[in-house]
């Protein structure tokens, strides 16, 4: 049997100078010539990736060997056959077929995570979180908002108290499990026309909205916000955005943090649009149970849009679905 | 046992005994694409737990395909340490991004925490990276003492973070904005100090790299960058004003063009300003660096960085990111091959005469204060 020999550069780990050596493998050792040094294969075997680029071996005493290019293929074959077979990751990297299969798996698992994994996780959290904790989070967010956006409470508004009492009583009958807390504020900046729900059932109505909409339209908007409370969108949204950020940071940001940030931002907005649609659907059903038409929500949205006069962005850049689509959904719900 | 030195692939001999050697990059985009896709898949499937092993292989791949005088660099580190650093970095990142949304006090406490630990963590990450890197079997090292790290990194960090903190205390208007911008005047100074510190504290064979002060040139880089930002702003503004009548009366117009404008601004920054700034910073830092009697040269310029972006940017978008590894390899090649070393004597002769100085062990032991060692891990990113 012919003994295979390979040439390599030997670095002693102390001086930046290469020495030429000749290598061969015997049953238990890697032998170096000249010098006759024998290195036990057992000690050499756990080589971290000796094959990236040119084959390279780290020796126990801090020295290292780099196999010459003309012998690289032969050495690799002998080493893998007799000492360390390539790991499966290494084999995947070496083959186009495996890499393309990995790509298919990657796309499938990203879609799965996005469509089912994260939403399911967020929903679980939403359901498991004790109401007390959620309420505390809501109160605390409220306290933050009161520093700026909600500086001035507008409880003095004469129509407000009777309206609130009536709605709370009505909702108590329909949704006895929900803990709701309604409040009216004069916003800063003063013309902001909005209403929103915080975790723990805190629903805030801004005074310009309260003044501008009719009684039934207000009811529709309230039903939409109750939908957010019912589905616990506040906590879920928080959990999703944190989860999404973590997945992106751990997977993509090694390669591009800018891309990761953009992806998280856009995906977060789309989650928010899904939540809005869910709250709308809830509002349709609730309005019907109150003996009103779901079309009221469409009417309120159209009214609001007319009042605000423009100012929308393309739908994929928006936190809410396009008004037209929401109005149509409401009208369809009314016909059913 | 010693081979004749002549047998080694020598540097291109310049006149007399002087020599010039260029860094080479030998990696192929096709191979890196496969590595990238397999790593990404494993990262997603393991929810990121695989990432230290992936990063290690990636770093090793780039190092082993970077050659000087015919011999490759190498990167050897313990993946478990990388994992530890990663978890820490993730916590910091989350805190950085989200705490101010929750509460002012929590945000401030976090900023203070980053200020206090930042220099320590920077130094240990740098030490980790350099000790993992080697050429011809010899590891690099990083010697910064704790006090030095604080003196240099702290001002840089503080200036960088000042506007974000100031915004929390001020209304969004008037003179406060101007005051908030003041720290930016000092930012180039701190950045220059940081860069020279990074180079001066590194060593190879127990011998420190040296770096001349670069403050003036960093200021001119920042000025040039600012000029480009203004120019881009004017161009976007004028185009917007000219196009505005076309959109008049459309319901989507108002919010639409604010969003579009800010996106264009970001795009301008990343496409126009950033490549120039990054290329010039690298050039400034390397051209003022030397080791023993080896002087570094760097030929990276804005034009080649822009050219790379023009060639690869559209493909990156069209492929939904799948072109990324190809672009990354092209960028690595551009950056690596822009660097060359010139020496007044023959490089091989100089290296074979070099004796490892005692500095490596002595300074290594001295600077290894307990706290720094505790954080001696790579923060990734």
XYZ file of C-alpha atoms in Angstrom:
717
model
C 0.000 0.000 0.000
C 1.300 3.405 -0.962
C 1.404 5.871 1.916
C -0.161 9.187 0.954
C 1.943 12.228 1.768
C 0.967 15.870 1.722
C 2.948 19.075 2.072
C 1.859 21.777 4.455
C 3.035 25.002 5.995
C 3.823 24.705 9.691
C 3.407 27.722 11.980
C 4.848 27.324 15.450
C 2.520 29.916 17.034
C 5.408 32.075 18.206
C 6.971 33.467 15.042
C 5.161 34.613 11.883
C 7.281 32.414 9.678
C 6.221 29.339 7.744
C 8.181 26.082 7.785
C 7.526 23.423 5.187
C 6.603 19.997 6.465
C 5.494 16.740 4.962
C 2.533 14.888 6.518
C 1.138 11.419 6.495
C -1.489 9.550 8.472
C -0.843 6.217 10.160
C -3.264 4.200 12.240
C -3.202 6.426 15.343
C -1.273 9.537 14.497
C -0.528 12.332 12.106
C 3.208 12.251 11.402
C 5.281 15.328 10.568
C 8.582 15.235 8.647
C 11.222 16.307 9.194
C 11.274 16.100 12.954
C 9.316 12.876 13.235
C 6.666 14.459 15.479
C 3.647 12.164 15.946
C 0.351 13.768 16.893
C -2.327 11.503 18.276
C -5.442 11.568 16.105
C -7.637 11.388 19.172
C -6.248 14.704 20.377
C -6.530 16.228 16.894
C -9.964 14.946 15.973
C -12.242 17.637 17.385
C -11.041 20.199 14.848
C -13.343 23.143 14.617
C -14.040 23.271 10.919
C -10.651 22.439 9.495
C -11.876 22.832 5.944
C -13.145 26.372 5.449
C -10.922 27.798 2.739
C -7.758 25.727 2.690
C -7.610 22.815 5.141
C -6.035 23.915 8.380
C -5.267 21.943 11.535
C -4.725 23.378 14.992
C -2.147 21.436 16.982
C -2.367 21.032 20.762
C 0.733 23.125 21.490
C -0.626 26.251 19.765
C 1.034 25.498 16.449
C -0.965 25.074 13.249
C -0.724 23.485 9.813
C -2.055 24.743 6.502
C -2.201 22.140 3.728
C -0.892 23.319 0.375
C -3.575 23.947 -2.271
C -2.448 21.177 -4.628
C -2.896 18.621 -1.843
C -6.037 20.106 -0.321
C -8.529 17.788 -2.018
C -6.567 14.597 -1.324
C -5.943 15.546 2.294
C -9.597 16.469 2.840
C -10.701 13.108 1.498
C -8.264 11.175 3.666
C -9.025 13.219 6.800
C -12.776 12.929 6.421
C -12.568 9.252 5.639
C -10.323 8.297 8.531
C -10.501 10.914 11.262
C -13.432 13.333 11.325
C -16.332 12.820 8.924
C -17.849 16.152 7.921
C -20.747 17.288 10.101
C -24.155 17.566 8.495
C -24.067 21.359 8.478
C -20.805 21.197 6.587
C -22.314 18.746 4.098
C -25.351 20.989 3.578
C -23.084 23.938 2.864
C -21.140 21.927 0.308
C -24.187 21.042 -1.773
C -26.452 23.283 -3.839
C -29.339 20.893 -3.508
C -29.194 20.983 0.294
C -28.798 24.769 0.295
C -31.894 25.207 -1.888
C -33.817 22.811 0.335
C -32.724 24.929 3.299
C -34.039 28.010 1.504
C -37.441 26.362 1.017
C -37.477 25.364 4.684
C -36.480 28.892 5.683
C -39.317 30.489 3.738
C -41.804 27.953 5.069
C -40.726 28.427 8.685
C -40.722 32.234 8.457
C -44.232 32.160 7.033
C -45.323 29.683 9.697
C -43.857 31.769 12.493
C -45.451 34.890 11.117
C -48.881 33.414 10.397
C -49.314 31.062 13.352
C -46.354 31.018 15.731
C -46.226 34.601 16.944
C -49.985 35.258 16.872
C -50.633 32.056 18.846
C -47.943 33.009 21.349
C -49.353 36.503 21.728
C -52.864 35.156 22.149
C -51.748 32.688 24.800
C -50.056 35.488 26.675
C -53.128 37.672 26.283
C -55.298 34.960 27.812
C -52.907 33.899 30.561
C -51.965 37.344 31.814
C -53.987 38.052 34.992
C -56.414 40.917 34.599
C -54.739 42.729 37.487
C -51.392 42.866 35.696
C -53.026 44.033 32.500
C -54.923 46.688 34.417
C -51.755 47.918 36.086
C -50.062 48.169 32.689
C -53.025 50.138 31.374
C -53.050 52.513 34.355
C -49.391 53.077 34.005
C -49.637 53.800 30.261
C -52.477 56.165 31.102
C -50.237 57.993 33.567
C -47.614 58.383 30.818
C -50.179 59.751 28.379
C -51.516 62.187 30.958
C -48.178 63.971 30.940
C -48.652 65.237 27.414
C -51.402 64.032 25.094
C -54.050 63.795 27.806
C -53.116 66.731 30.023
C -56.682 68.048 30.438
C -59.578 65.827 31.557
C -62.903 66.926 30.090
C -65.262 65.368 32.625
C -67.084 68.683 32.913
C -68.660 68.259 29.504
C -72.427 68.128 30.312
C -73.368 65.425 27.773
C -70.549 63.110 28.829
C -71.638 61.716 32.220
C -75.143 60.624 31.259
C -73.835 59.167 27.989
C -71.114 57.217 29.764
C -73.483 55.869 32.422
C -75.929 54.740 29.756
C -73.301 52.993 27.642
C -71.644 51.280 30.595
C -74.972 49.947 31.756
C -75.828 48.707 28.293
C -72.414 47.035 27.865
C -72.667 45.497 31.334
C -75.710 43.627 30.132
C -74.109 42.457 26.886
C -70.552 41.738 28.043
C -70.720 41.117 31.805
C -67.137 39.789 31.918
C -65.490 42.916 30.580
C -64.153 45.507 33.005
C -64.459 48.838 31.247
C -63.429 52.327 32.243
C -64.418 55.241 30.006
C -62.880 58.694 30.149
C -63.038 61.903 28.125
C -60.027 64.155 27.559
C -59.236 67.411 25.816
C -56.169 66.351 23.797
C -52.959 68.203 23.165
C -52.735 69.076 20.199
C -56.351 70.198 20.613
C -57.891 69.120 17.290
C -56.993 65.459 17.463
C -60.069 63.382 16.637
C -59.665 59.903 18.021
C -60.607 57.274 20.557
C -58.440 54.407 21.742
C -58.311 51.446 24.093
C -55.445 50.660 26.505
C -54.736 47.307 28.184
C -57.037 46.537 31.099
C -60.168 48.039 29.540
C -59.281 51.746 29.705
C -61.068 53.440 26.821
C -60.237 57.067 26.125
C -62.449 59.320 23.995
C -61.051 62.640 22.839
C -63.391 65.593 23.116
C -63.294 66.757 19.460
C -64.506 63.307 18.425
C -67.203 63.319 21.092
C -68.474 66.685 19.904
C -68.326 65.943 16.191
C -70.122 62.593 15.997
C -73.793 61.867 16.451
C -75.056 59.628 19.247
C -75.298 56.474 17.124
C -71.947 57.068 15.449
C -70.324 57.446 18.858
C -71.836 54.161 19.864
C -70.272 52.480 16.812
C -66.839 53.893 17.628
C -67.229 52.740 21.221
C -68.180 49.250 20.018
C -64.972 49.155 17.965
C -62.865 50.097 20.999
C -64.656 47.514 23.143
C -63.597 45.043 20.431
C -59.948 45.890 21.170
C -60.572 45.298 24.875
C -62.432 42.043 24.238
C -59.613 40.673 22.067
C -56.938 42.064 24.415
C -55.154 43.692 21.498
C -53.057 45.958 23.697
C -51.158 43.176 25.430
C -51.113 41.026 22.327
C -49.677 43.833 20.234
C -46.956 44.439 22.798
C -46.095 40.731 22.945
C -46.054 40.457 19.165
C -43.831 43.425 18.593
C -41.356 42.239 21.216
C -41.433 38.702 19.765
C -41.026 39.964 16.223
C -38.129 42.163 17.251
C -36.408 39.261 18.977
C -36.837 36.928 16.020
C -35.506 39.558 13.644
C -32.596 40.454 15.898
C -31.577 36.841 16.308
C -31.977 35.778 12.729
C -31.408 38.580 10.274
C -29.479 41.289 12.041
C -26.183 39.421 11.738
C -26.501 40.253 8.092
C -28.302 43.566 8.018
C -29.758 45.453 10.966
C -31.331 48.077 8.706
C -33.269 45.409 6.810
C -34.334 43.841 10.099
C -35.664 47.150 11.420
C -37.647 47.828 8.259
C -39.110 44.338 8.187
C -40.184 44.554 11.832
C -41.735 47.981 11.297
C -43.762 46.970 8.241
C -44.857 43.669 9.728
C -45.874 45.400 12.962
C -48.132 47.754 10.997
C -49.746 44.851 9.250
C -50.436 43.132 12.585
C -52.045 46.368 13.716
C -54.268 46.398 10.592
C -55.351 42.831 11.369
C -56.264 43.889 14.898
C -58.322 46.821 13.578
C -60.212 44.515 11.240
C -60.877 42.150 14.139
C -62.181 45.001 16.298
C -64.408 46.146 13.407
C -65.897 42.675 13.052
C -66.595 42.594 16.789
C -68.230 46.024 16.567
C -70.547 44.827 13.778
C -71.761 41.953 15.946
C -72.093 44.097 19.077
C -74.086 46.773 17.243
C -76.435 44.125 15.981
C -76.936 42.784 19.513
C -77.784 46.299 20.625
C -80.433 46.355 17.960
C -78.489 48.767 15.732
C -77.151 48.394 12.218
C -73.456 47.535 11.696
C -73.532 50.100 8.887
C -73.322 52.763 11.634
C -69.615 52.051 11.991
C -69.120 52.695 8.274
C -71.098 55.912 8.613
C -68.979 57.054 11.552
C -65.735 56.285 9.729
C -66.845 58.149 6.625
C -67.930 61.114 8.745
C -64.565 61.137 10.516
C -62.668 60.987 7.275
C -64.654 63.889 5.855
C -63.910 65.916 8.999
C -60.215 65.216 8.868
C -60.002 66.033 5.136
C -57.328 63.876 3.650
C -54.091 62.806 5.226
C -53.910 59.095 4.591
C -50.900 57.142 3.440
C -50.756 54.044 1.232
C -52.424 51.114 2.977
C -49.241 49.054 3.497
C -47.750 51.992 5.413
C -50.755 52.527 7.618
C -51.717 51.236 11.038
C -55.388 51.047 10.006
C -56.971 49.423 6.932
C -58.193 51.863 4.284
C -61.430 53.576 5.358
C -63.203 52.578 2.156
C -62.574 48.893 2.844
C -63.791 49.256 6.438
C -66.953 51.060 5.322
C -67.683 48.352 2.785
C -67.145 45.640 5.397
C -69.605 47.401 7.715
C -72.209 47.709 4.957
C -71.813 44.078 4.012
C -72.263 43.098 7.651
C -75.453 45.178 7.745
C -76.923 43.289 4.769
C -76.344 39.874 6.296
C 14.217 21.818 9.245
C 14.104 25.478 8.223
C 13.185 26.030 4.610
C 14.826 28.756 2.592
C 12.833 31.949 3.022
C 12.923 32.469 -0.760
C 10.685 29.467 -1.236
C 7.750 31.321 0.273
C 5.464 33.283 -1.993
C 7.145 36.608 -1.486
C 5.769 40.129 -1.575
C 6.043 42.094 -4.789
C 9.560 43.435 -4.496
C 9.674 47.191 -4.918
C 12.866 49.136 -5.356
C 15.798 48.194 -3.184
C 14.889 46.160 -0.132
C 11.533 47.886 0.236
C 8.401 45.857 -0.338
C 4.719 46.275 -0.912
C 2.104 43.663 -0.090
C -1.579 43.782 -0.804
C -4.317 41.985 1.129
C -6.176 39.474 -1.020
C -9.675 38.113 -0.739
C -10.340 34.655 -2.200
C -13.890 33.811 -1.074
C -16.538 33.024 -3.673
C -20.037 34.452 -3.546
C -21.561 31.063 -4.460
C -20.041 29.346 -1.435
C -20.991 32.172 0.907
C -24.546 32.120 -0.410
C -24.873 28.475 0.659
C -23.348 29.174 4.062
C -25.677 32.135 4.556
C -28.850 30.310 3.641
C -28.045 27.251 5.773
C -27.165 29.446 8.773
C -30.245 31.584 8.431
C -32.456 28.511 8.317
C -30.805 27.025 11.392
C -31.111 30.351 13.218
C -34.818 30.538 12.535
C -35.449 26.899 13.384
C -33.572 27.189 16.699
C -34.962 30.676 17.415
C -31.487 32.127 17.296
C -29.686 29.651 19.548
C -27.596 28.508 16.614
C -26.416 32.012 15.796
C -23.096 31.920 17.721
C -22.007 28.810 15.814
C -23.143 30.421 12.584
C -21.354 33.631 13.343
C -18.191 31.765 14.193
C -18.232 29.901 10.895
C -18.980 33.096 9.032
C -16.109 34.979 10.690
C -13.785 32.041 10.078
C -14.822 31.859 6.438
C -14.077 35.536 5.890
C -10.804 35.348 7.821
C -9.571 32.258 5.996
C -10.299 33.836 2.662
C -8.309 36.942 3.550
C -4.669 36.499 2.663
C -1.503 38.431 3.272
C 1.777 37.319 1.690
C -0.022 34.157 0.570
C -1.105 33.122 4.070
C -4.630 33.266 5.426
C -5.966 34.872 8.575
C -7.942 32.717 10.972
C -10.685 33.177 13.554
C -10.975 30.787 16.503
C -13.275 31.383 19.449
C -15.509 29.614 21.904
C -19.111 29.653 20.644
C -20.511 29.405 24.186
C -18.932 32.696 25.048
C -20.441 34.175 21.922
C -23.835 32.931 23.054
C -23.416 34.591 26.450
C -22.527 37.881 24.771
C -25.449 37.573 22.444
C -27.984 37.208 25.250
C -26.542 40.260 26.972
C -26.559 42.266 23.736
C -30.156 41.307 23.056
C -31.241 42.529 26.479
C -29.373 45.792 25.955
C -30.870 46.244 22.493
C -34.393 45.691 23.753
C -33.799 48.116 26.580
C -32.346 50.707 24.237
C -35.233 50.519 21.799
C -38.166 50.276 24.145
C -37.548 51.638 27.618
C -38.366 55.269 26.877
C -41.702 54.132 25.555
C -42.486 52.824 29.014
C -41.099 55.356 31.404
C -38.706 58.225 31.616
C -37.022 56.994 34.784
C -36.527 53.489 33.439
C -35.071 54.968 30.245
C -32.676 57.209 32.143
C -31.577 54.408 34.430
C -30.877 52.343 31.355
C -28.858 55.110 29.704
C -26.799 55.496 32.859
C -26.272 51.750 32.883
C -25.067 51.797 29.271
C -22.774 54.733 30.000
C -21.223 52.957 32.951
C -20.854 49.539 31.369
C -20.401 50.576 27.738
C -16.646 51.250 27.777
C -15.987 48.034 29.649
C -18.069 46.072 27.200
C -16.539 47.731 24.174
C -13.026 46.936 25.376
C -13.856 43.343 26.153
C -15.644 42.798 22.840
C -12.669 44.274 21.020
C -10.297 42.071 22.998
C -12.416 39.036 22.243
C -12.415 39.791 18.528
C -8.694 40.444 18.258
C -7.672 37.467 20.385
C -9.843 35.268 18.189
C -8.106 36.572 15.059
C -4.735 35.329 13.974
C -2.345 35.396 11.045
C 0.321 32.763 10.480
C -0.677 31.130 13.732
C -0.139 34.274 15.812
C -3.059 35.860 17.590
C -3.721 39.574 17.736
C -4.355 41.218 21.090
C -5.984 44.280 22.576
C -4.430 45.937 25.602
C -6.653 48.807 26.665
C -6.808 49.287 30.411
C -10.123 49.997 32.064
C -9.320 53.627 32.832
C -8.261 54.337 29.241
C -11.379 52.697 27.866
C -13.537 54.964 30.017
C -11.588 58.072 29.079
C -12.105 57.418 25.371
C -15.353 55.539 24.973
C -17.399 57.432 27.563
C -17.325 60.850 25.818
C -18.108 59.249 22.462
C -21.092 57.401 23.899
C -22.321 60.366 25.902
C -22.231 62.667 22.874
C -23.924 60.075 20.735
C -26.730 59.585 23.227
C -27.103 63.225 24.328
C -29.760 64.237 21.763
C -31.965 61.240 22.585
C -31.852 62.124 26.280
C -32.305 65.860 25.680
C -35.426 65.245 23.593
C -37.057 63.604 26.607
C -36.776 66.800 28.604
C -37.600 69.442 26.037
C -40.514 70.440 23.896
C -40.088 69.844 20.206
C -39.468 73.439 19.291
C -37.352 76.526 19.158
C -33.936 77.042 20.650
C -33.916 73.754 22.451
C -33.320 72.109 19.131
C -30.221 74.179 18.585
C -29.002 73.318 22.088
C -29.663 69.652 21.414
C -27.512 69.882 18.295
C -24.557 71.381 20.180
C -23.038 68.064 21.290
C -22.807 67.108 17.628
C -20.044 69.680 17.215
C -17.859 67.550 19.457
C -18.872 64.228 17.990
C -16.139 64.111 15.290
C -13.506 64.824 17.940
C -14.742 61.938 20.091
C -15.054 59.679 17.060
C -11.466 60.388 15.996
C -10.180 59.657 19.490
C -12.154 56.443 19.514
C -10.724 55.283 16.173
C -7.106 55.972 17.110
C -7.637 54.288 20.472
C -8.981 51.213 18.722
C -5.867 50.961 16.545
C -3.283 51.971 19.135
C -4.344 49.405 21.693
C -4.132 46.523 19.226
C -0.976 44.484 18.933
C 0.556 41.694 16.903
C 3.597 39.712 18.060
C 3.570 41.778 21.226
C 4.162 44.935 19.246
C 1.574 47.709 19.275
C 0.039 49.250 16.186
C 0.577 52.988 16.032
C -1.885 55.557 14.857
C -1.347 59.278 14.201
C -4.014 61.756 15.332
C -6.754 62.029 12.715
C -9.055 64.622 14.290
C -8.885 67.171 11.446
C -9.625 64.655 8.751
C -12.536 63.197 10.713
C -13.985 66.716 11.033
C -13.700 67.204 7.296
C -15.444 63.854 6.734
C -18.314 64.880 8.958
C -18.543 68.263 7.202
C -18.618 66.594 3.810
C -21.305 64.203 5.029
C -23.361 67.098 6.402
C -22.937 68.960 3.098
C -24.249 65.956 1.192
C -27.203 65.655 3.576
C -28.081 69.319 2.984
C -27.688 68.936 -0.768
C -29.916 65.873 -0.781
C -32.435 67.743 1.376
C -32.523 70.641 -1.080
C -32.929 68.314 -4.056
C -35.745 66.371 -2.382
C -37.408 69.599 -1.223
C -37.281 71.243 -4.654
C -38.499 68.088 -6.407
C -41.320 67.855 -3.873
C -42.319 71.482 -4.426
C -42.290 70.998 -8.209
C -44.342 67.811 -8.049
C -46.792 69.060 -5.394
C -49.286 70.615 -7.870
C -49.684 67.228 -9.534
C -51.012 65.750 -6.305
C -53.172 68.705 -5.348
C -56.692 67.765 -4.369
C -56.076 64.064 -4.085
C -57.253 62.617 -0.823
C -54.043 60.690 -0.291
C -51.751 63.612 -0.908
C -51.206 65.213 2.480
C -49.938 62.380 4.669
C -48.695 60.560 1.596
C -45.983 62.947 0.654
C -44.764 63.443 4.186
C -44.231 59.689 4.422
C -42.757 59.578 0.932
C -40.477 62.508 1.712
C -39.094 60.954 4.878
C -38.541 57.667 3.070
C -36.695 59.463 0.287
C -34.601 61.193 2.909
C -33.631 57.882 4.497
C -32.891 56.433 1.086
C -30.672 59.400 0.227
C -28.811 58.982 3.478
C -28.143 55.293 3.014
C -27.399 55.489 -0.710
C -25.535 58.740 -0.921
C -24.028 59.759 2.386
C -23.313 56.559 4.256
C -21.088 54.796 1.648
C -18.959 57.897 1.257
C -18.694 58.439 4.989
C -17.855 54.799 5.772
C -15.274 54.570 2.989
C -13.547 57.786 3.998
C -13.500 56.893 7.688
C -11.856 53.575 6.950
C -9.351 55.252 4.702
C -8.445 57.910 7.239
C -7.981 55.375 10.007
C -5.802 52.963 8.012
C -3.656 55.528 6.258
C -2.506 56.836 9.602
C -1.720 53.442 11.045
C 1.553 51.572 11.104
C 3.041 48.526 12.788
C 6.818 48.299 13.372
C 8.123 49.803 10.123
C 5.121 48.668 8.107
C 2.894 51.490 6.878
C -0.706 50.725 5.924
C -2.328 52.161 2.825
C -6.012 52.187 1.986
C -7.410 52.970 -1.431
C -11.075 52.684 -0.605
C -12.925 55.673 -2.045
C -16.476 56.919 -2.193
C -16.772 56.227 -5.904
C -16.115 52.483 -5.605
C -18.465 52.247 -2.603
C -21.218 54.001 -4.576
C -20.483 51.821 -7.602
C -20.915 48.692 -5.495
C -24.200 49.992 -4.154
C -25.449 50.847 -7.648
C -24.576 47.400 -8.956
C -25.890 45.376 -6.032
C -28.668 47.549 -4.568
C -31.266 46.923 -7.304
C -30.521 43.184 -7.361
C -30.844 43.104 -3.586
C -34.318 44.623 -3.815
C -35.429 42.532 -6.787
C -34.345 39.307 -5.077
C -36.082 40.278 -1.805
C -32.772 40.085 0.023
C -31.535 36.803 -1.446
C -28.750 38.672 -3.218
C -27.359 39.788 0.138
C -24.474 37.272 0.411
C -23.224 38.192 -3.055
C -23.201 41.865 -2.126
C -21.541 41.083 1.214
C -18.732 39.192 -0.513
C -18.255 42.003 -3.026
C -18.099 44.547 -0.184
C -15.602 42.394 1.740
C -13.435 42.054 -1.362
C -13.532 45.788 -1.983
C -12.647 46.604 1.618
C -9.956 43.962 2.033
C -8.228 44.478 -1.283
C -8.127 48.232 -0.809
C -5.604 47.721 1.993
C -1.916 47.291 1.332
C 1.234 47.304 3.437
C 4.480 48.986 2.549
C 7.725 48.370 4.330
C 11.148 49.964 4.024
C 12.760 46.515 4.018
C 11.714 43.128 2.708
C 8.602 42.108 4.662
C 9.552 38.433 4.927
C 13.024 39.273 6.146
C 11.607 41.732 8.643
C 9.050 39.176 9.926
C 11.558 36.366 10.220
C 13.824 38.633 12.276
C 10.966 39.756 14.539
C 11.084 38.290 18.032
C 7.922 38.177 20.063
C 8.269 40.932 22.635
C 7.501 40.272 26.274
C 4.699 42.817 26.083
C 2.092 40.272 25.117
C 2.128 38.243 28.302
C 2.987 41.056 30.712
C 0.434 43.565 29.493
C -2.150 40.865 29.007
C -1.883 39.883 32.646
C -1.807 43.472 33.882
C -4.874 44.618 32.025
C -6.869 41.583 32.908
C -8.725 43.220 35.747
C -11.410 41.012 37.138
C -14.343 43.090 35.943
C -13.147 43.306 32.372
C -12.430 39.610 32.274
C -15.920 38.862 33.462
C -17.286 40.622 30.397
C -14.636 39.233 28.093
C -17.144 38.163 25.519
C -18.235 39.148 22.118
C -21.291 41.349 21.894
C -21.913 40.516 18.283
C -23.573 42.897 15.896
